[in-house]
Amino acid sequence: MRPHDNSESSIRVVVVNESGFICEGLSRVIERFKGIDAVASLQHPQDLGDVAQQLRADVALIDAQFPSQAGFEAARRLGESGAKTRVVILSVNPSLAEVERVLQSGAHGFLLREAGVCELETALHAAVRGEKFLCPTILQRLPEGRTIDAMTRGDSLPAGAAQARYSIEDILSKALKLGILQQK
């Protein structure tokens, strides 16, 4: 574990990735966000529960690509522990099955590694508010009628639902309906 400087009034994030290089890079990116601090970097997800509790972390940003799916297990254990730390998962796998697995583990967000810095910041804020966040690439792949809540529960797809490609307007409209985006 590598603790970082932090502020009591900001969103406190623990970065969990087996690569020290990636942990450091993500921590530096997070430190650029106003009101968000990276309070620790972990290379082993099994330490997450203790560290999150000790540092009063608001969000754990976990890489899904750990061997033996340790990232999913850490997210599930964190949720079952009653900890107030919310989880956002990073993944290279854009499949809906992976997204469902993430949401069913108790995570509040799913980002593909290709996501931009703005999506990361939005996902961290959404998690702290207790909202679910899916990156736009995943929203685009959701079949019509498929909701985040249904994915979290593991409900099967509605009869006749097929994956389709949507325009940016369709994606934004769906994100507004699902409460992922808010109009100002």
Tab-separated table of N, CA and C in Angstrom, residues 48-147:
chain	number	residue	atom	x	y	z
A	48	LEU	N	-7.911	-4.530	0.267
A	48	LEU	CA	-8.804	-3.397	0.070
A	48	LEU	C	-9.712	-3.099	1.257
A	49	GLY	N	-10.356	-4.108	1.816
A	49	GLY	CA	-11.310	-3.871	2.900
A	49	GLY	C	-10.694	-3.132	4.070
A	50	ASP	N	-9.548	-3.598	4.533
A	50	ASP	CA	-8.882	-2.964	5.671
A	50	ASP	C	-8.429	-1.551	5.345
A	51	VAL	N	-7.835	-1.384	4.170
A	51	VAL	CA	-7.326	-0.071	3.771
A	51	VAL	C	-8.473	0.921	3.583
A	52	ALA	N	-9.531	0.496	2.922
A	52	ALA	CA	-10.687	1.380	2.680
A	52	ALA	C	-11.289	1.840	4.001
A	53	GLN	N	-11.410	0.928	4.938
A	53	GLN	CA	-11.976	1.286	6.240
A	53	GLN	C	-11.029	2.211	7.006
A	54	GLN	N	-9.754	1.859	7.028
A	54	GLN	CA	-8.761	2.642	7.754
A	54	GLN	C	-8.659	4.073	7.232
A	55	LEU	N	-8.701	4.228	5.908
A	55	LEU	CA	-8.545	5.554	5.297
A	55	LEU	C	-9.889	6.236	5.024
A	56	ARG	N	-10.990	5.589	5.404
A	56	ARG	CA	-12.334	6.128	5.179
A	56	ARG	C	-12.525	6.504	3.701
A	57	ALA	N	-12.171	5.571	2.831
A	57	ALA	CA	-12.281	5.807	1.391
A	57	ALA	C	-13.744	5.838	0.979
A	58	ASP	N	-14.060	6.748	0.090
A	58	ASP	CA	-15.407	6.848	-0.461
A	58	ASP	C	-15.594	5.916	-1.644
A	59	VAL	N	-14.528	5.763	-2.457
A	59	VAL	CA	-14.599	4.964	-3.677
A	59	VAL	C	-13.317	4.147	-3.819
A	60	ALA	N	-13.489	2.903	-4.292
A	60	ALA	CA	-12.351	2.075	-4.693
A	60	ALA	C	-12.437	1.925	-6.208
A	61	LEU	N	-11.377	2.288	-6.900
A	61	LEU	CA	-11.288	2.147	-8.353
A	61	LEU	C	-10.484	0.877	-8.597
A	62	ILE	N	-11.154	-0.189	-9.027
A	62	ILE	CA	-10.547	-1.517	-9.110
A	62	ILE	C	-10.434	-1.982	-10.552
A	63	ASP	N	-9.258	-2.508	-10.907
A	63	ASP	CA	-9.042	-3.120	-12.211
A	63	ASP	C	-9.674	-4.508	-12.203
A	64	ALA	N	-10.495	-4.820	-13.196
A	64	ALA	CA	-11.184	-6.114	-13.264
A	64	ALA	C	-10.271	-7.226	-13.760
A	65	GLN	N	-9.105	-6.918	-14.254
A	65	GLN	CA	-8.274	-7.924	-14.895
A	65	GLN	C	-7.295	-8.631	-13.957
A	66	PHE	N	-7.565	-8.641	-12.680
A	66	PHE	CA	-6.708	-9.390	-11.770
A	66	PHE	C	-6.843	-10.881	-12.058
A	67	PRO	N	-5.761	-11.635	-11.843
A	67	PRO	CA	-5.882	-13.098	-11.997
A	67	PRO	C	-6.955	-13.646	-11.052
A	68	SER	N	-7.618	-14.686	-11.468
A	68	SER	CA	-8.650	-15.364	-10.672
A	68	SER	C	-9.796	-14.432	-10.273
A	69	GLN	N	-10.005	-13.383	-11.030
A	69	GLN	CA	-11.126	-12.476	-10.790
A	69	GLN	C	-11.123	-11.876	-9.389
A	70	ALA	N	-9.943	-11.648	-8.844
A	70	ALA	CA	-9.805	-11.107	-7.490
A	70	ALA	C	-10.428	-9.724	-7.352
A	71	GLY	N	-10.472	-8.935	-8.417
A	71	GLY	CA	-11.082	-7.609	-8.368
A	71	GLY	C	-12.575	-7.687	-8.103
A	72	PHE	N	-13.265	-8.624	-8.781
A	72	PHE	CA	-14.699	-8.823	-8.553
A	72	PHE	C	-14.952	-9.303	-7.132
A	73	GLU	N	-14.120	-10.222	-6.692
A	73	GLU	CA	-14.270	-10.767	-5.340
A	73	GLU	C	-14.061	-9.672	-4.297
A	74	ALA	N	-13.074	-8.798	-4.511
A	74	ALA	CA	-12.822	-7.690	-3.580
A	74	ALA	C	-14.026	-6.749	-3.546
A	75	ALA	N	-14.619	-6.479	-4.703
A	75	ALA	CA	-15.798	-5.605	-4.762
A	75	ALA	C	-16.963	-6.246	-4.014
A	76	ARG	N	-17.173	-7.535	-4.228
A	76	ARG	CA	-18.260	-8.245	-3.562
A	76	ARG	C	-18.052	-8.250	-2.044
A	77	ARG	N	-16.847	-8.584	-1.597
A	77	ARG	CA	-16.555	-8.624	-0.158
A	77	ARG	C	-16.710	-7.252	0.477
A	78	LEU	N	-16.277	-6.229	-0.235
A	78	LEU	CA	-16.396	-4.864	0.285
A	78	LEU	C	-17.868	-4.513	0.501
A	79	GLY	N	-18.712	-4.852	-0.472
A	79	GLY	CA	-20.141	-4.589	-0.351
A	79	GLY	C	-20.780	-5.377	0.777
A	80	GLU	N	-20.406	-6.628	0.911
A	80	GLU	CA	-20.971	-7.479	1.963
A	80	GLU	C	-20.516	-7.072	3.356
A	81	SER	N	-19.373	-6.396	3.445
A	81	SER	CA	-18.831	-6.007	4.748
A	81	SER	C	-19.606	-4.860	5.380
A	82	GLY	N	-20.459	-4.218	4.573
A	82	GLY	CA	-21.197	-3.071	5.081
A	82	GLY	C	-20.397	-1.781	4.993
A	83	ALA	N	-19.225	-1.847	4.381
A	83	ALA	CA	-18.393	-0.651	4.214
A	83	ALA	C	-19.132	0.373	3.365
A	84	LYS	N	-18.853	1.622	3.624
A	84	LYS	CA	-19.491	2.699	2.862
A	84	LYS	C	-18.730	3.011	1.580
A	85	THR	N	-17.625	2.334	1.367
A	85	THR	CA	-16.813	2.550	0.167
A	85	THR	C	-17.529	1.962	-1.036
A	86	ARG	N	-17.743	2.775	-2.050
A	86	ARG	CA	-18.377	2.339	-3.294
A	86	ARG	C	-17.293	1.894	-4.255
A	87	VAL	N	-17.654	1.100	-5.247
A	87	VAL	CA	-16.684	0.529	-6.174
A	87	VAL	C	-16.987	0.953	-7.606
A	88	VAL	N	-15.922	1.327	-8.316
A	88	VAL	CA	-15.968	1.542	-9.760
A	88	VAL	C	-14.940	0.595	-10.349
A	89	ILE	N	-15.342	-0.174	-11.349
A	89	ILE	CA	-14.482	-1.168	-11.975
A	89	ILE	C	-13.985	-0.655	-13.322
A	90	LEU	N	-12.689	-0.882	-13.578
A	90	LEU	CA	-12.081	-0.623	-14.883
A	90	LEU	C	-11.906	-1.957	-15.586
A	91	SER	N	-12.189	-2.013	-16.873
A	91	SER	CA	-12.058	-3.270	-17.596
A	91	SER	C	-11.676	-3.017	-19.049
A	92	VAL	N	-11.095	-4.024	-19.666
A	92	VAL	CA	-10.853	-3.973	-21.104
A	92	VAL	C	-11.942	-4.728	-21.850
A	93	ASN	N	-12.795	-5.437	-21.116
A	93	ASN	CA	-13.811	-6.290	-21.712
A	93	ASN	C	-15.142	-5.541	-21.820
A	94	PRO	N	-15.584	-5.232	-23.036
A	94	PRO	CA	-16.828	-4.470	-23.195
A	94	PRO	C	-18.089	-5.315	-23.272
A	95	SER	N	-18.032	-6.576	-22.873
A	95	SER	CA	-19.223	-7.424	-23.006
A	95	SER	C	-20.264	-7.085	-21.950
A	96	LEU	N	-21.527	-7.258	-22.323
A	96	LEU	CA	-22.615	-7.015	-21.382
A	96	LEU	C	-22.578	-8.018	-20.228
A	97	ALA	N	-22.085	-9.227	-20.490
A	97	ALA	CA	-21.957	-10.222	-19.419
A	97	ALA	C	-20.977	-9.719	-18.356
A	98	GLU	N	-19.904	-9.097	-18.792
A	98	GLU	CA	-18.921	-8.532	-17.853
A	98	GLU	C	-19.555	-7.394	-17.048
A	99	VAL	N	-20.324	-6.559	-17.720
A	99	VAL	CA	-20.992	-5.446	-17.034
A	99	VAL	C	-21.960	-5.982	-15.986
A	100	GLU	N	-22.750	-6.983	-16.359
A	100	GLU	CA	-23.686	-7.580	-15.394
A	100	GLU	C	-22.934	-8.139	-14.196
A	101	ARG	N	-21.838	-8.798	-14.447
A	101	ARG	CA	-21.035	-9.367	-13.364
A	101	ARG	C	-20.534	-8.272	-12.432
A	102	VAL	N	-20.100	-7.161	-13.008
A	102	VAL	CA	-19.626	-6.026	-12.217
A	102	VAL	C	-20.745	-5.486	-11.344
A	103	LEU	N	-21.911	-5.232	-11.939
A	103	LEU	CA	-23.033	-4.676	-11.181
A	103	LEU	C	-23.527	-5.653	-10.120
A	104	GLN	N	-23.519	-6.940	-10.434
A	104	GLN	CA	-23.950	-7.939	-9.464
A	104	GLN	C	-22.954	-8.098	-8.320
A	105	SER	N	-21.703	-7.684	-8.536
A	105	SER	CA	-20.702	-7.746	-7.458
A	105	SER	C	-20.913	-6.615	-6.451
A	106	GLY	N	-21.817	-5.681	-6.796
A	106	GLY	CA	-22.090	-4.566	-5.893
A	106	GLY	C	-21.436	-3.267	-6.321
A	107	ALA	N	-20.742	-3.279	-7.446
A	107	ALA	CA	-20.078	-2.075	-7.924
A	107	ALA	C	-21.096	-1.030	-8.382
A	108	HIS	N	-20.703	0.226	-8.324
A	108	HIS	CA	-21.560	1.329	-8.752
A	108	HIS	C	-21.178	1.874	-10.122
A	109	GLY	N	-20.056	1.429	-10.659
A	109	GLY	CA	-19.652	1.957	-11.948
A	109	GLY	C	-18.817	0.982	-12.740
A	110	PHE	N	-18.867	1.146	-14.052
A	110	PHE	CA	-18.100	0.319	-14.971
A	110	PHE	C	-17.533	1.226	-16.046
A	111	LEU	N	-16.216	1.225	-16.146
A	111	LEU	CA	-15.522	2.001	-17.169
A	111	LEU	C	-14.632	1.082	-17.978
A	112	LEU	N	-14.637	1.276	-19.268
A	112	LEU	CA	-13.643	0.604	-20.087
A	112	LEU	C	-12.354	1.406	-19.992
A	113	ARG	N	-11.238	0.736	-20.130
A	113	ARG	CA	-9.956	1.446	-20.045
A	113	ARG	C	-9.826	2.502	-21.132
A	114	GLU	N	-10.604	2.360	-22.185
A	114	GLU	CA	-10.581	3.353	-23.266
A	114	GLU	C	-11.343	4.624	-22.902
A	115	ALA	N	-12.050	4.610	-21.784
A	115	ALA	CA	-12.841	5.775	-21.364
A	115	ALA	C	-11.933	6.982	-21.151
A	116	GLY	N	-12.512	8.128	-21.285
A	116	GLY	CA	-11.759	9.357	-21.088
A	116	GLY	C	-11.720	9.778	-19.629
A	117	VAL	N	-10.914	10.766	-19.374
A	117	VAL	CA	-10.741	11.303	-18.029
A	117	VAL	C	-12.059	11.855	-17.493
A	118	CYS	N	-12.857	12.483	-18.351
A	118	CYS	CA	-14.155	13.028	-17.918
A	118	CYS	C	-15.077	11.931	-17.415
A	119	GLU	N	-15.088	10.769	-18.112
A	119	GLU	CA	-15.924	9.653	-17.668
A	119	GLU	C	-15.461	9.136	-16.305
A	120	LEU	N	-14.151	9.100	-16.079
A	120	LEU	CA	-13.629	8.654	-14.784
A	120	LEU	C	-14.111	9.585	-13.677
A	121	GLU	N	-13.978	10.869	-13.899
A	121	GLU	CA	-14.412	11.839	-12.892
A	121	GLU	C	-15.917	11.709	-12.629
A	122	THR	N	-16.699	11.582	-13.693
A	122	THR	CA	-18.147	11.437	-13.558
A	122	THR	C	-18.501	10.167	-12.793
A	123	ALA	N	-17.816	9.069	-13.101
A	123	ALA	CA	-18.077	7.794	-12.424
A	123	ALA	C	-17.781	7.882	-10.932
A	124	LEU	N	-16.703	8.554	-10.552
A	124	LEU	CA	-16.352	8.693	-9.132
A	124	LEU	C	-17.405	9.505	-8.391
A	125	HIS	N	-17.846	10.605	-9.002
A	125	HIS	CA	-18.891	11.431	-8.378
A	125	HIS	C	-20.209	10.658	-8.266
A	126	ALA	N	-20.569	9.938	-9.325
A	126	ALA	CA	-21.817	9.172	-9.312
A	126	ALA	C	-21.781	8.109	-8.217
A	127	ALA	N	-20.662	7.420	-8.083
A	127	ALA	CA	-20.538	6.375	-7.060
A	127	ALA	C	-20.735	6.942	-5.667
A	128	VAL	N	-20.147	8.087	-5.398
A	128	VAL	CA	-20.286	8.710	-4.074
A	128	VAL	C	-21.748	9.050	-3.794
A	129	ARG	N	-22.484	9.437	-4.830
A	129	ARG	CA	-23.911	9.757	-4.660
A	129	ARG	C	-24.775	8.491	-4.594
A	130	GLY	N	-24.140	7.322	-4.773
A	130	GLY	CA	-24.894	6.066	-4.747
A	130	GLY	C	-25.567	5.751	-6.062
A	131	GLU	N	-25.163	6.432	-7.130
A	131	GLU	CA	-25.741	6.225	-8.457
A	131	GLU	C	-24.871	5.257	-9.247
A	132	LYS	N	-25.478	4.604	-10.215
A	132	LYS	CA	-24.762	3.697	-11.113
A	132	LYS	C	-24.264	4.499	-12.317
A	133	PHE	N	-23.067	4.139	-12.794
A	133	PHE	CA	-22.521	4.793	-13.973
A	133	PHE	C	-21.945	3.738	-14.906
A	134	LEU	N	-22.355	3.790	-16.164
A	134	LEU	CA	-21.761	2.966	-17.207
A	134	LEU	C	-21.183	3.891	-18.257
A	135	CYS	N	-19.998	3.564	-18.747
A	135	CYS	CA	-19.388	4.424	-19.761
A	135	CYS	C	-20.244	4.394	-21.034
A	136	PRO	N	-20.172	5.446	-21.835
A	136	PRO	CA	-21.015	5.554	-23.029
A	136	PRO	C	-20.885	4.380	-24.000
A	137	THR	N	-19.709	3.785	-24.116
A	137	THR	CA	-19.539	2.638	-25.011
A	137	THR	C	-20.447	1.495	-24.593
A	138	ILE	N	-20.577	1.284	-23.289
A	138	ILE	CA	-21.454	0.220	-22.782
A	138	ILE	C	-22.915	0.611	-22.949
A	139	LEU	N	-23.258	1.856	-22.666
A	139	LEU	CA	-24.643	2.299	-22.855
A	139	LEU	C	-25.096	2.065	-24.292
A	140	GLN	N	-24.187	2.280	-25.215
A	140	GLN	CA	-24.507	2.104	-26.629
A	140	GLN	C	-24.867	0.646	-26.929
A	141	ARG	N	-24.307	-0.278	-26.183
A	141	ARG	CA	-24.525	-1.699	-26.442
A	141	ARG	C	-25.718	-2.290	-25.696
A	142	LEU	N	-26.315	-1.513	-24.804
A	142	LEU	CA	-27.466	-2.038	-24.065
A	142	LEU	C	-28.629	-2.257	-25.025
A	143	PRO	N	-29.219	-3.425	-24.987
A	143	PRO	CA	-30.397	-3.655	-25.819
A	143	PRO	C	-31.563	-2.799	-25.338
A	144	GLU	N	-32.449	-2.473	-26.246
A	144	GLU	CA	-33.634	-1.693	-25.894
A	144	GLU	C	-34.394	-2.418	-24.786
A	145	GLY	N	-34.792	-1.703	-23.771
A	145	GLY	CA	-35.546	-2.297	-22.679
A	145	GLY	C	-34.682	-2.832	-21.548
A	146	ARG	N	-33.385	-2.841	-21.717
A	146	ARG	CA	-32.477	-3.355	-20.679
A	146	ARG	C	-32.102	-2.208	-19.752
A	147	THR	N	-32.294	-2.382	-18.457
A	147	THR	CA	-31.972	-1.338	-17.493
A	147	THR	C	-30.793	-1.771	-16.626
